PDB file of C-alpha atoms and ligand atoms in Angstrom:
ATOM      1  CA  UNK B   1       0.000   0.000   0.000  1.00 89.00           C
ATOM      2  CA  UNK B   2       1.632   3.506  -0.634  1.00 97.00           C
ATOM      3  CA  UNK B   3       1.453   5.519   2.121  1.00 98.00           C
ATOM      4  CA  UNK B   4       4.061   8.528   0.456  1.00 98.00           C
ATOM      5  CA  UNK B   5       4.505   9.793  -3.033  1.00 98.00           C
ATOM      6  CA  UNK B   6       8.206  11.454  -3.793  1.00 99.00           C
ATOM      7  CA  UNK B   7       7.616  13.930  -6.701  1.00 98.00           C
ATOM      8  CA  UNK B   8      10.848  14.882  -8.997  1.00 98.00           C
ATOM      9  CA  UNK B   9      10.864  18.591  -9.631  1.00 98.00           C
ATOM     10  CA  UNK B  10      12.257  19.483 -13.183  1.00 97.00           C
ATOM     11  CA  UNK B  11       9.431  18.067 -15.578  1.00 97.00           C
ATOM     12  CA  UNK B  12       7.294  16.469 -13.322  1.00 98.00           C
ATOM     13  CA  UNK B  13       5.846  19.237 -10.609  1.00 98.00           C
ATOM     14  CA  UNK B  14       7.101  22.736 -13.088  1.00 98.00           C
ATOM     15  CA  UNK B  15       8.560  23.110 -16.699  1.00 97.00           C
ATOM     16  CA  UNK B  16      11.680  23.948 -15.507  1.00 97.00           C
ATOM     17  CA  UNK B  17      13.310  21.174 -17.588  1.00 96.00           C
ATOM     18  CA  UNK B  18      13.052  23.183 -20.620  1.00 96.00           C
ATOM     19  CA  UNK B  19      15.117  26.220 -18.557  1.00 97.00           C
ATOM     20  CA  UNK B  20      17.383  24.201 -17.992  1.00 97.00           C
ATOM     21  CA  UNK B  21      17.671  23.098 -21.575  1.00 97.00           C
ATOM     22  CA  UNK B  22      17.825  26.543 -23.061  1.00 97.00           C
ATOM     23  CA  UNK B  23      20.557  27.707 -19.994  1.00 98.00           C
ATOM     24  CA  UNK B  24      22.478  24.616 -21.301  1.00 98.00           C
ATOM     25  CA  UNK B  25      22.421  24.928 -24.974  1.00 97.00           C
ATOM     26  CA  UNK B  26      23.175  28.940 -24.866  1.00 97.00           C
ATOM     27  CA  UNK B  27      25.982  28.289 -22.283  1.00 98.00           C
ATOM     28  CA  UNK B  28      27.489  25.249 -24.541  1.00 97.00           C
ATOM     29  CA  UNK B  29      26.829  27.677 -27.644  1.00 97.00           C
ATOM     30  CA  UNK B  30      29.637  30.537 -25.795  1.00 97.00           C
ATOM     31  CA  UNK B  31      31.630  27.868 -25.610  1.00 97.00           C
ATOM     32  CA  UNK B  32      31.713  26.095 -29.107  1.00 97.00           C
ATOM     33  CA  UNK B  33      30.554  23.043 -27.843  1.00 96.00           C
ATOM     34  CA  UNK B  34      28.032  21.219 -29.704  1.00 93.00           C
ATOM     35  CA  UNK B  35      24.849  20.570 -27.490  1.00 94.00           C
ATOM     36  CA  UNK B  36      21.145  20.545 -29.168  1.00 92.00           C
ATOM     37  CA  UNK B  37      17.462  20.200 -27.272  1.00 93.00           C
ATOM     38  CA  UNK B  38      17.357  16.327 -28.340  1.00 91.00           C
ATOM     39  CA  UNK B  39      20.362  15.601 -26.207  1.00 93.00           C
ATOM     40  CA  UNK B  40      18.598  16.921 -23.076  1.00 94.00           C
ATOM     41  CA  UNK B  41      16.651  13.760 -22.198  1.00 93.00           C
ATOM     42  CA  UNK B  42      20.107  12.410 -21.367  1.00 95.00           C
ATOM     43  CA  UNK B  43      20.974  15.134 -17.984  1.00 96.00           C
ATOM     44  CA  UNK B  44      17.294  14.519 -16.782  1.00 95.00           C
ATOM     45  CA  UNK B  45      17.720  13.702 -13.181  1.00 95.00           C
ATOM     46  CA  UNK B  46      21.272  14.086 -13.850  1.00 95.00           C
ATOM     47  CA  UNK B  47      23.634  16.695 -11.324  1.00 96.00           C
ATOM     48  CA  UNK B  48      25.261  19.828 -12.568  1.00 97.00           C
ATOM     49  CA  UNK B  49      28.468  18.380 -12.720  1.00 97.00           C
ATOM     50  CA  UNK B  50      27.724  15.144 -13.787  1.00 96.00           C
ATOM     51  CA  UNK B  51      25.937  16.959 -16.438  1.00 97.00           C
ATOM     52  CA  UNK B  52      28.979  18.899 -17.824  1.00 98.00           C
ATOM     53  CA  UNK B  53      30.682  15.943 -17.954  1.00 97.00           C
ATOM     54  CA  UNK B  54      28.062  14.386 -20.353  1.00 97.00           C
ATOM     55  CA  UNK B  55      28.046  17.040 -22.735  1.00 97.00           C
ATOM     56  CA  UNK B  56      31.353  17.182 -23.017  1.00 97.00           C
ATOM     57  CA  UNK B  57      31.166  13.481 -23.719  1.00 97.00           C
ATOM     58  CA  UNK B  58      28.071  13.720 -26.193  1.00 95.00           C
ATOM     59  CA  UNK B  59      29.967  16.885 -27.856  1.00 95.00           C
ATOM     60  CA  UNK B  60      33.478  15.254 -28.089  1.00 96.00           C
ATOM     61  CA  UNK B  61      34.802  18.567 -26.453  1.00 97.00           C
ATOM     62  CA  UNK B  62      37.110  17.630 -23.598  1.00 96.00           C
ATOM     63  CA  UNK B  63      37.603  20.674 -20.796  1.00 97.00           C
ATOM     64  CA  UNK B  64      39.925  20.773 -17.947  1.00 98.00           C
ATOM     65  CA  UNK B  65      38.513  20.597 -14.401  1.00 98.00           C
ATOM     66  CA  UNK B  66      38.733  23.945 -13.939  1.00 98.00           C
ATOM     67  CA  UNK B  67      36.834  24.472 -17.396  1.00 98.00           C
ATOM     68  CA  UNK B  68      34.271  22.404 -16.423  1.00 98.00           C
ATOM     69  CA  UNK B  69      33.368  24.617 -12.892  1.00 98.00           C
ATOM     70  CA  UNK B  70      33.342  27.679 -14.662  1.00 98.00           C
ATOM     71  CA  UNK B  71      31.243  25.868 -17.733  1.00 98.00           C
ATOM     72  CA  UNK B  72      28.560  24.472 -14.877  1.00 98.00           C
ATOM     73  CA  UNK B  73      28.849  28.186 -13.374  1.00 98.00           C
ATOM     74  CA  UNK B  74      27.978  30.265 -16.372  1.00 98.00           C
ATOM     75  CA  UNK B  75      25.235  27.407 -16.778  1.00 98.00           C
ATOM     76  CA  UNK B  76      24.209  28.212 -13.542  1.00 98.00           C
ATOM     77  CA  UNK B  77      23.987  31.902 -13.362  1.00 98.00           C
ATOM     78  CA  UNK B  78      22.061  31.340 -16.375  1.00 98.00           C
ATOM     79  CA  UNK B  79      19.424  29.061 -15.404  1.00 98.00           C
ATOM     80  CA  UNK B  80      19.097  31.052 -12.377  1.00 98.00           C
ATOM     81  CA  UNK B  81      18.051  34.753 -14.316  1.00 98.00           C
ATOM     82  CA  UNK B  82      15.637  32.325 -16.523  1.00 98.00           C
ATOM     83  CA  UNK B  83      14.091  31.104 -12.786  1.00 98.00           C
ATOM     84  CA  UNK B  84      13.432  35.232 -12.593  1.00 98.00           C
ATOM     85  CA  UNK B  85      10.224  34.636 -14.662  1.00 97.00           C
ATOM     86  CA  UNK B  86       9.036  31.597 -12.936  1.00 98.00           C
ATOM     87  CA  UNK B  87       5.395  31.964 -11.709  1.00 98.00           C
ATOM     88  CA  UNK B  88       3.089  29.581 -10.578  1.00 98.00           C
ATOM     89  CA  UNK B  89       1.477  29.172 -14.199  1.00 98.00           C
ATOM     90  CA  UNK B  90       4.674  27.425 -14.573  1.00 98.00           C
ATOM     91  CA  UNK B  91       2.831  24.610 -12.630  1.00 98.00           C
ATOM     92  CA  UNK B  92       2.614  21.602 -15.189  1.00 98.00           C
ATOM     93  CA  UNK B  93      -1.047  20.295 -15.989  1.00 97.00           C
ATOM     94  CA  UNK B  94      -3.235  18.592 -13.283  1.00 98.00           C
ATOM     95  CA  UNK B  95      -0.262  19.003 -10.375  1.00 98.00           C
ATOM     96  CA  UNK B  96      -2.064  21.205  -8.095  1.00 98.00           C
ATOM     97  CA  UNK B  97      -5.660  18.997  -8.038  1.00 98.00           C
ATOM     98  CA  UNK B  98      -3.588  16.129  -8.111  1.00 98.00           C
ATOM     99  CA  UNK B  99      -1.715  17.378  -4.825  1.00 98.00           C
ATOM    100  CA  UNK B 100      -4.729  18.371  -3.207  1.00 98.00           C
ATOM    101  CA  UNK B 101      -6.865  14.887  -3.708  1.00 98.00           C
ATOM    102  CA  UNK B 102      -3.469  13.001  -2.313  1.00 98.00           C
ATOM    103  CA  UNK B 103      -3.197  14.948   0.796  1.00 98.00           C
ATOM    104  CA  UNK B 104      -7.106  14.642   1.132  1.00 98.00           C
ATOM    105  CA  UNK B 105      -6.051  11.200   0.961  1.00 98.00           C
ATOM    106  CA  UNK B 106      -3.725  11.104   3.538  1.00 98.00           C
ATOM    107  CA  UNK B 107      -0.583  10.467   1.361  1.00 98.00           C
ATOM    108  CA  UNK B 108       2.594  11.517   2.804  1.00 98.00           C
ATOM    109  CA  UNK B 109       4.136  13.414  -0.479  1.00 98.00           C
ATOM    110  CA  UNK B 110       8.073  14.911  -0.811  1.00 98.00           C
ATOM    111  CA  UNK B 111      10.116  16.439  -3.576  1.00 98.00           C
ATOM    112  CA  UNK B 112      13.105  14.465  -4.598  1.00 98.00           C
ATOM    113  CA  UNK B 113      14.936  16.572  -6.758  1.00 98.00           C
ATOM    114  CA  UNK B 114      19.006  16.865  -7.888  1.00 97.00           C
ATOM    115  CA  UNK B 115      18.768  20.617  -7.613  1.00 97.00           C
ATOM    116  CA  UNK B 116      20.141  22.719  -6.132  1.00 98.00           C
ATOM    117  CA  UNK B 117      17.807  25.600  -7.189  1.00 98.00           C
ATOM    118  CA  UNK B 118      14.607  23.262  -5.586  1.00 98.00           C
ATOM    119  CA  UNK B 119      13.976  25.658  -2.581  1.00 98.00           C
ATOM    120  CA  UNK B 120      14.209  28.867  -5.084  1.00 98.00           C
ATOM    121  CA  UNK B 121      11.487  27.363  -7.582  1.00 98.00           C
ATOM    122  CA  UNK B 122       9.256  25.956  -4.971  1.00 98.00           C
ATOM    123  CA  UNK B 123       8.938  29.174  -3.402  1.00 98.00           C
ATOM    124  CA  UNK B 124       8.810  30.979  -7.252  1.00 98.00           C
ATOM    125  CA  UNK B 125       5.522  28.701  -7.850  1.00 98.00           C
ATOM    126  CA  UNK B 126       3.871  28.821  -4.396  1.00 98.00           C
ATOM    127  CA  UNK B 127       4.478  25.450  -3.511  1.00 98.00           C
ATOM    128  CA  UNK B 128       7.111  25.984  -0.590  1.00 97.00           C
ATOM    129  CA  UNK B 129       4.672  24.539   2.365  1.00 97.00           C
ATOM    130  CA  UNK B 130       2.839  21.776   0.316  1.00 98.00           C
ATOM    131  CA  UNK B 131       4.810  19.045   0.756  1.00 98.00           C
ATOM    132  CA  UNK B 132       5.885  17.001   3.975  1.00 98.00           C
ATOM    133  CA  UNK B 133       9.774  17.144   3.361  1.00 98.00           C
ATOM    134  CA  UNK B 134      11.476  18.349   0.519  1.00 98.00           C
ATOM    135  CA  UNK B 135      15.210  16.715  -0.411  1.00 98.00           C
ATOM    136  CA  UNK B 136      17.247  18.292  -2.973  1.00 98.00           C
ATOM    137  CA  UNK B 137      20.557  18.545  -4.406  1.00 97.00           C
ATOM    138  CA  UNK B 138      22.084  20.359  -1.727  1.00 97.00           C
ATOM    139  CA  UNK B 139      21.490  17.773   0.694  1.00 97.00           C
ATOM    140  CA  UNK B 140      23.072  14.652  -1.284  1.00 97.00           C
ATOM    141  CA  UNK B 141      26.551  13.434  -2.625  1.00 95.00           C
ATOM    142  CA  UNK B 142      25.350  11.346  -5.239  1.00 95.00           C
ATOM    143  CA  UNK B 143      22.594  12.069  -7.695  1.00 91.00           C
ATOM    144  CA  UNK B 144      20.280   9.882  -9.576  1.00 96.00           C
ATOM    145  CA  UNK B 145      20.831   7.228 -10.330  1.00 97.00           C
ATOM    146  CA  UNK B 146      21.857   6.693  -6.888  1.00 97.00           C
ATOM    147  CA  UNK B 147      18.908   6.001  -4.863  1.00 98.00           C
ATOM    148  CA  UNK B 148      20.291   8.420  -1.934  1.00 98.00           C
ATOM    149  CA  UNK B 149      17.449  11.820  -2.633  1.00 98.00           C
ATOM    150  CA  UNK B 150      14.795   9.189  -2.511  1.00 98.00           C
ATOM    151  CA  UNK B 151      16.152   7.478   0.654  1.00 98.00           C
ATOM    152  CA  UNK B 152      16.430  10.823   2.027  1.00 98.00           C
ATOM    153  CA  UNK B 153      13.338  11.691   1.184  1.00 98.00           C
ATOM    154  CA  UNK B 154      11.245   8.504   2.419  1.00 98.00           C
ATOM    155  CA  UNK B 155      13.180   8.845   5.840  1.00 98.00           C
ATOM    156  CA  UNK B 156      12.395  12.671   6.150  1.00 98.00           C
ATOM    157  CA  UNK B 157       8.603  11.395   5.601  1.00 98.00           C
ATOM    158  CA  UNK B 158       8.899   8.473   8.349  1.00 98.00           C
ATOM    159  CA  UNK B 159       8.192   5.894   5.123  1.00 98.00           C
ATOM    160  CA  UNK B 160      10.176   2.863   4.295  1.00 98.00           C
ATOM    161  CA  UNK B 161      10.855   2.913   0.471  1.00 98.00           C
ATOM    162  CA  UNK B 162       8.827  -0.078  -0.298  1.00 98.00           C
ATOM    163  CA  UNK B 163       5.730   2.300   1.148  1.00 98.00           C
ATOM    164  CA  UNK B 164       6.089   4.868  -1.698  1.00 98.00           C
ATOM    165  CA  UNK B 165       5.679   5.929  -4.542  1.00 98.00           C
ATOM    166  CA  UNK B 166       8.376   8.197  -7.051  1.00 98.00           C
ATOM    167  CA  UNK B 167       7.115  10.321 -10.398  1.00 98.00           C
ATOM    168  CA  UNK B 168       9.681  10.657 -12.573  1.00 98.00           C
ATOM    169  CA  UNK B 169      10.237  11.995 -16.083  1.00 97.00           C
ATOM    170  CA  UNK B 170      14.071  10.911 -16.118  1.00 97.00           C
ATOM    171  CA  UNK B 171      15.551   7.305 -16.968  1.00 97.00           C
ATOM    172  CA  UNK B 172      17.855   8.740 -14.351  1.00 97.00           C
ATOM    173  CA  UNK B 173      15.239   9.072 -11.396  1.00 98.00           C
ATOM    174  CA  UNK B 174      13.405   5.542 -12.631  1.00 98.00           C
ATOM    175  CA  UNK B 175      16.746   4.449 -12.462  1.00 98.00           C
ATOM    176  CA  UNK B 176      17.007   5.755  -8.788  1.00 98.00           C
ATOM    177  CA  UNK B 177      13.897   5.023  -7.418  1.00 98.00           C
ATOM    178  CA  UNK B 178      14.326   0.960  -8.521  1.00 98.00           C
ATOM    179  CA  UNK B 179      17.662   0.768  -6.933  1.00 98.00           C
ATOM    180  CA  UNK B 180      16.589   2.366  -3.661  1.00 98.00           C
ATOM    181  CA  UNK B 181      13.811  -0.261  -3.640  1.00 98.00           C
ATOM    182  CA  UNK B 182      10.682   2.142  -4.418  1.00 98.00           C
ATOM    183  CA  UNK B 183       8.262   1.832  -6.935  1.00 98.00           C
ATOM    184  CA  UNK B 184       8.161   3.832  -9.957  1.00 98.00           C
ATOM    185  CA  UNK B 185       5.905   5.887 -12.012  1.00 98.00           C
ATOM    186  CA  UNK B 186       7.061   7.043 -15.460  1.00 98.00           C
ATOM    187  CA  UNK B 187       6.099  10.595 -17.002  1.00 98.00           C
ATOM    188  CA  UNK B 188       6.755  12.257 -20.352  1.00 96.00           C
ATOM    189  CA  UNK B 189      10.585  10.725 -21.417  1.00 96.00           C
ATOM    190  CA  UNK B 190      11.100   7.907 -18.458  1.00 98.00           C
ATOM    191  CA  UNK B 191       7.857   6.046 -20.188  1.00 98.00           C
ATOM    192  CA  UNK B 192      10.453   4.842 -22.611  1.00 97.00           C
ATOM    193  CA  UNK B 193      12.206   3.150 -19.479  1.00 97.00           C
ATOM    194  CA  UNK B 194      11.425  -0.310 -19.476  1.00 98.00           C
ATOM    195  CA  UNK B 195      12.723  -0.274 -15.618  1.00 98.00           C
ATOM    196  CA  UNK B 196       8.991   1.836 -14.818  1.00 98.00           C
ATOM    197  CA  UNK B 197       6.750  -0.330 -13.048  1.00 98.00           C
ATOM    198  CA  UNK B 198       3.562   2.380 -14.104  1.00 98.00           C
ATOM    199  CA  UNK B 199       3.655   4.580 -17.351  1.00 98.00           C
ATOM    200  CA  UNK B 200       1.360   7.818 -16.894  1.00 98.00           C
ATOM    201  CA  UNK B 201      -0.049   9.714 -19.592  1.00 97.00           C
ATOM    202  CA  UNK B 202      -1.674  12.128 -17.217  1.00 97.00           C
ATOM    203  CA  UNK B 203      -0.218  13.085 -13.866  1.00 98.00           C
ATOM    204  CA  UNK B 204      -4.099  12.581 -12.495  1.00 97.00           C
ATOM    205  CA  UNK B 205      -3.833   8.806 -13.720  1.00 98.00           C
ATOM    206  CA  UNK B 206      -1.861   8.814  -9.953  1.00 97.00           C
ATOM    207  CA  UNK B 207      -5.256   9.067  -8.304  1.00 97.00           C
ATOM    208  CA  UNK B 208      -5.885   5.199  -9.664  1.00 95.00           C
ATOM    209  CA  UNK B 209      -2.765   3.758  -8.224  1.00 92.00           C
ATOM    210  CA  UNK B 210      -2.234   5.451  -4.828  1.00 94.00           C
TER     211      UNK B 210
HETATM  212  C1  G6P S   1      17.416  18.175 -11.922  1.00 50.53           C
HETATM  213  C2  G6P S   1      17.340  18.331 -13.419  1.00 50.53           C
HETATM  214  C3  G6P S   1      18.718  18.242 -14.042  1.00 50.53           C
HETATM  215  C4  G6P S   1      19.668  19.200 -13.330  1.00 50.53           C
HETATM  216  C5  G6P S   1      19.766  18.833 -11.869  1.00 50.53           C
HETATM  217  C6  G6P S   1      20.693  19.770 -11.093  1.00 50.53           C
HETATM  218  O1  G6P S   1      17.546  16.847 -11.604  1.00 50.53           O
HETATM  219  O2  G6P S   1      16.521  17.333 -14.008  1.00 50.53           O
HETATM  220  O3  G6P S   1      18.609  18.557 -15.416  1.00 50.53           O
HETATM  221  O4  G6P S   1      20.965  19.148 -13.914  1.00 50.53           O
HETATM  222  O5  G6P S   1      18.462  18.921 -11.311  1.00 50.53           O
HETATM  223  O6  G6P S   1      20.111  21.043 -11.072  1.00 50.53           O
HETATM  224  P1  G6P S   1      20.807  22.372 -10.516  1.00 50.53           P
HETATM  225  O7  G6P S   1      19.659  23.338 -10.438  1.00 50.53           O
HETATM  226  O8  G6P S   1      21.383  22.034  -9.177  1.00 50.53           O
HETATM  227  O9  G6P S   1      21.853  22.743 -11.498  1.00 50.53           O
HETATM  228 MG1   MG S   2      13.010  15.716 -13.763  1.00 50.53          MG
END
């Protein structure tokens, strides 16, 4: 029975995926490396840093480690003015009635997110006191696919894993949530991960499994 659901952030609760995206390509763009929108799906989920290192991969562009920091900087301070606009029309379709019906419910629910920008857009969209615990980027060491923001956030809720619930729209976070012994809802991208144990078309399909 699932007692908590652990939301991802980017792409699942707020279209902030898509900042992120733009921040990336423009940043990569200043630095003649070559990054496009249909490489994104691969730094879902996936940490700054750990994220450089991909498109540096993916663009056959090696930097030095000092390269990289100021790359994942300028990416930063980036993403960050684009996080200026944020409002809660930002919201992505059927969260907030979803949210409310859960905690109607009685659901426990958390953010697991690899950001470090998570308390910044939660408060940007109004939805700083919604959720039970909230465990982000700044909290962890290793980011999805390690299990340890889900851990965190199950233990924050009082929940073993095995009594919740992630929504994920990274292979990365489906990735995660398996390994930390959770179950695992797919949205938009992750439904092409076989690993998903539920594929949702609609975030309100939830209200059927919970
Ligand atoms: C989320 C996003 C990733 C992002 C990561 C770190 O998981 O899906 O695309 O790289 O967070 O975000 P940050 O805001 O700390 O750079
Ligand atoms: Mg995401």
């Amino acid at each position: 029975m699932v007692k908590g659901v652990i939301f991802d952030l980017d792409g699942v609760l707020v279209s902030t995926d898509a900042l992120h995206c733009q921040a990336w390509v423009e940043t990569s763009r200043r630095w003649g490396i070559p990054f496009t929108p249909k490489d994104n799906d691969l730094l879902r989920g996936v940490s700054r840093m750990e994220s450089v290192e991909i498109i540096c991969r993916v663009g056959n562009h090696p930097l030095s480690d000092e390269e990289k920091v100021r790359f994942a900087e300028e990416k930063n301070r980036r993403y960050v003015e684009l996080l200026e606009s944020l409002t809660p029309a930002d919201i992505l379709p059927e969260v907030p009635e979803t949210l409310e019906e859960l905690r109607l419910r009685g659901i426990a629910m958390a953010v697991g997110s690899s950001s470090r920008n998570t308390q910044n857009i939660l408060r940007r969209i109004g939805l700083s006191d919604t959720f039970d615990a909230v465990a982000d980027g700044s909290m962890i060491v290793r980011s999805k696919p390690d299990p340890e923001v889900f851990l965190l956030a199950a233990s924050l809720l009082g929940l073993e894993p095995a009594e919740c619930l992630v929504v994920e729209d990274a292979q990365s976070g489906i990735l995660a949530a398996k390994a930390g012994g959770f179950a695992a809802a797919a949205v938009g991208p992750a439904r092409d991960c076989p690993q998903a144990d539920v594929k949702l078309c609609r975030l309100s399909e939830l209200l059927r499994i919970v």
